[in-house]
């Protein structure tokens, strides 16, 4: 038992989910401010910023899902982080798919 490794995958997965939610709220606020100002910012810069935010968000989503799967593989003890992640990630995945469908 002394050699058993303690893992924190669910904690990190939960952290990435919280970061995803913060990025999403920030993105909505950024778009709202641009629309409220009458779209005065440069369109090219606005699209470039949204693309960068989208790439970071997708990277965090991928890392979070991988960490959540690792927590399942290592059979970590289930707590609120596990349950919120198991509900939160499917919602974020559906949201991401809807945005991708809508943008094409």
Short mmCIF file of C-alpha atoms in Angstrom, two decimals:
data_model
loop_
_atom_site.label_atom_id
_atom_site.label_comp_id
_atom_site.label_asym_id
_atom_site.label_seq_id
_atom_site.Cartn_x
_atom_site.Cartn_y
_atom_site.Cartn_z
CA UNK A 1 0.00 0.00 0.00
CA UNK A 2 2.92 2.38 0.55
CA UNK A 3 3.69 2.45 -3.19
CA UNK A 4 0.16 3.43 -4.20
CA UNK A 5 0.20 6.70 -6.13
CA UNK A 6 -2.27 9.41 -5.09
CA UNK A 7 -3.80 11.05 -8.14
CA UNK A 8 -5.58 14.38 -8.50
CA UNK A 9 -6.97 14.05 -12.02
CA UNK A 10 -10.56 14.90 -11.05
CA UNK A 11 -9.39 18.05 -9.28
CA UNK A 12 -7.53 19.26 -12.36
CA UNK A 13 -10.39 18.23 -14.63
CA UNK A 14 -12.78 20.27 -12.48
CA UNK A 15 -10.37 23.24 -12.59
CA UNK A 16 -10.32 23.13 -16.40
CA UNK A 17 -14.14 23.00 -16.42
CA UNK A 18 -14.27 26.13 -14.24
CA UNK A 19 -11.76 27.83 -16.56
CA UNK A 20 -13.93 26.88 -19.55
CA UNK A 21 -16.97 28.46 -17.93
CA UNK A 22 -14.99 31.63 -17.17
CA UNK A 23 -13.73 31.77 -20.77
CA UNK A 24 -17.27 31.29 -22.12
CA UNK A 25 -18.72 34.04 -19.92
CA UNK A 26 -15.83 36.34 -20.85
CA UNK A 27 -16.37 35.62 -24.54
CA UNK A 28 -20.08 36.42 -24.34
CA UNK A 29 -19.23 39.64 -22.50
CA UNK A 30 -16.57 40.53 -25.10
CA UNK A 31 -19.03 40.00 -27.96
CA UNK A 32 -21.75 41.94 -26.11
CA UNK A 33 -19.43 44.91 -25.51
CA UNK A 34 -18.44 44.97 -29.16
CA UNK A 35 -22.07 44.82 -30.27
CA UNK A 36 -23.12 47.43 -27.71
CA UNK A 37 -20.44 49.80 -28.95
CA UNK A 38 -21.84 49.50 -32.45
CA UNK A 39 -19.06 47.24 -33.68
CA UNK A 40 -16.52 50.06 -33.58
CA UNK A 41 -13.57 47.72 -33.20
CA UNK A 42 -11.71 46.37 -36.19
CA UNK A 43 -13.53 43.38 -37.64
CA UNK A 44 -10.30 41.55 -38.47
CA UNK A 45 -8.94 42.01 -34.96
CA UNK A 46 -12.27 41.00 -33.42
CA UNK A 47 -12.35 37.76 -35.45
CA UNK A 48 -8.70 37.06 -34.67
CA UNK A 49 -9.36 37.50 -30.93
CA UNK A 50 -12.38 35.20 -31.07
CA UNK A 51 -10.36 32.56 -32.92
CA UNK A 52 -7.61 32.67 -30.29
CA UNK A 53 -10.15 32.44 -27.48
CA UNK A 54 -11.83 29.53 -29.28
CA UNK A 55 -8.56 27.64 -29.67
CA UNK A 56 -7.67 28.10 -25.99
CA UNK A 57 -11.18 27.02 -25.00
CA UNK A 58 -11.02 23.90 -27.17
CA UNK A 59 -7.57 23.05 -25.76
CA UNK A 60 -8.89 23.37 -22.20
CA UNK A 61 -11.88 21.21 -23.13
CA UNK A 62 -9.64 18.50 -24.54
CA UNK A 63 -7.27 18.56 -21.56
CA UNK A 64 -10.18 18.51 -19.12
CA UNK A 65 -11.81 15.51 -20.81
CA UNK A 66 -8.50 13.62 -20.85
CA UNK A 67 -8.00 14.32 -17.14
CA UNK A 68 -11.56 13.24 -16.37
CA UNK A 69 -11.01 9.97 -18.26
CA UNK A 70 -7.78 9.43 -16.31
CA UNK A 71 -9.68 9.93 -13.06
CA UNK A 72 -12.11 7.23 -14.20
CA UNK A 73 -9.27 4.89 -15.16
CA UNK A 74 -7.52 5.33 -11.80
CA UNK A 75 -10.87 4.98 -9.97
CA UNK A 76 -10.49 8.10 -7.91
CA UNK A 77 -12.87 8.67 -5.04
CA UNK A 78 -16.03 10.43 -6.23
CA UNK A 79 -16.90 13.82 -4.79
CA UNK A 80 -18.52 17.06 -5.96
CA UNK A 81 -15.71 17.64 -8.49
CA UNK A 82 -16.49 14.33 -10.17
CA UNK A 83 -20.26 14.90 -10.25
CA UNK A 84 -20.02 18.47 -11.52
CA UNK A 85 -17.55 17.36 -14.20
CA UNK A 86 -19.75 14.49 -15.31
CA UNK A 87 -22.62 16.97 -15.81
CA UNK A 88 -20.56 19.96 -17.01
CA UNK A 89 -18.43 18.43 -19.73
CA UNK A 90 -21.35 17.05 -21.79
CA UNK A 91 -22.99 20.49 -21.63
CA UNK A 92 -19.79 22.18 -22.82
CA UNK A 93 -19.33 19.57 -25.56
CA UNK A 94 -22.88 20.13 -26.85
CA UNK A 95 -22.34 23.89 -26.71
CA UNK A 96 -19.08 23.56 -28.67
CA UNK A 97 -20.73 21.37 -31.31
CA UNK A 98 -23.61 23.83 -31.68
CA UNK A 99 -21.18 26.72 -32.15
CA UNK A 100 -19.25 24.74 -34.77
CA UNK A 101 -22.45 23.84 -36.62
CA UNK A 102 -23.71 27.41 -36.49
CA UNK A 103 -20.42 28.88 -37.73
CA UNK A 104 -20.37 26.83 -40.93
#
